[in-house]
């Protein structure tokens, strides 16, 4: 987790619900928006409105995976790969 960019929030699903993970985020000054697992004895508070917006991100990544060039990473050069992602995101946004 040392190479994470500076962010305020981390949105994650129940799979990321672990005390050690929450502590690591807290140490970095990142607020976690992760619902607690159903087996948890104590409930965890999270921003439900912000968590609902996570769906938009999931949909965008799903659409990016439809682009074969991005999904299989034909481009080995990071700059070319990033430009392919940018082009795919632009086309998806305008359609």
XYZ file of C-alpha atoms in Angstrom:
95
model
C 0.000 0.000 0.000
C 3.029 2.258 -0.083
C 2.449 3.404 -3.658
C -1.141 4.619 -3.296
C -1.833 8.131 -4.608
C -3.151 10.837 -2.293
C -6.887 10.191 -1.976
C -9.579 11.016 0.566
C -11.865 7.992 0.226
C -11.554 4.354 -0.726
C -14.735 2.696 -1.973
C -14.744 -1.067 -1.644
C -17.148 -3.954 -1.373
C -17.508 -6.359 1.542
C -14.481 -8.325 0.380
C -12.227 -5.511 1.626
C -13.711 -5.545 5.119
C -10.783 -6.405 7.381
C -9.620 -4.634 10.507
C -5.969 -4.589 9.417
C -6.951 -3.051 6.061
C -9.068 -0.377 7.713
C -6.196 0.438 10.098
C -3.717 0.744 7.217
C -6.074 3.135 5.427
C -6.574 5.144 8.598
C -2.800 5.440 9.082
C -2.530 6.895 5.580
C -5.356 9.356 6.231
C -7.784 7.636 3.861
C -11.410 7.237 4.899
C -12.880 3.830 4.133
C -16.325 3.481 2.607
C -16.617 -0.279 2.999
C -19.714 -2.025 4.343
C -19.104 -4.630 7.017
C -19.433 -8.328 6.378
C -22.588 -9.985 7.576
C -20.662 -12.173 10.046
C -19.250 -9.127 11.867
C -20.353 -8.864 15.482
C -20.222 -5.062 15.543
C -21.644 -3.042 12.693
C -19.389 -0.674 10.787
C -20.600 2.777 9.806
C -20.070 3.850 6.198
C -21.454 6.505 3.862
C -24.289 4.697 2.066
C -24.848 7.485 -0.450
C -21.189 7.488 -1.462
C -21.147 3.673 -1.599
C -24.035 3.654 -4.082
C -21.918 5.731 -6.475
C -19.383 2.897 -6.602
C -21.644 1.270 -9.179
C -20.648 3.898 -11.762
C -17.012 2.926 -11.425
C -17.821 -0.779 -11.743
C -19.823 -0.135 -14.922
C -16.992 1.918 -16.446
C -14.426 -0.825 -15.821
C -16.833 -3.387 -17.270
C -17.171 -1.327 -20.427
C -13.410 -0.871 -20.694
C -13.005 -4.654 -20.601
C -15.179 -4.870 -23.728
C -12.307 -3.262 -25.624
C -10.113 -6.182 -26.614
C -6.978 -4.070 -26.896
C -7.335 -2.875 -23.298
C -8.515 -6.190 -21.819
C -5.626 -8.240 -23.231
C -3.076 -5.419 -23.039
C -1.606 -5.767 -26.508
C 0.515 -2.665 -25.941
C 3.581 -3.329 -23.807
C 4.607 0.327 -23.610
C 2.828 1.993 -20.646
C 2.284 5.276 -22.528
C 0.596 3.546 -25.466
C -1.517 1.429 -23.106
C -2.633 4.514 -21.167
C -3.534 6.288 -24.408
C -5.609 3.249 -25.478
C -7.482 3.417 -22.160
C -8.026 7.165 -22.618
C -9.347 6.637 -26.150
C -11.682 3.840 -25.026
C -12.957 5.940 -22.107
C -13.586 8.881 -24.435
C -15.571 6.769 -26.901
C -17.556 5.103 -24.101
C -18.335 8.492 -22.560
C -19.640 9.957 -25.821
C -21.760 6.903 -26.730
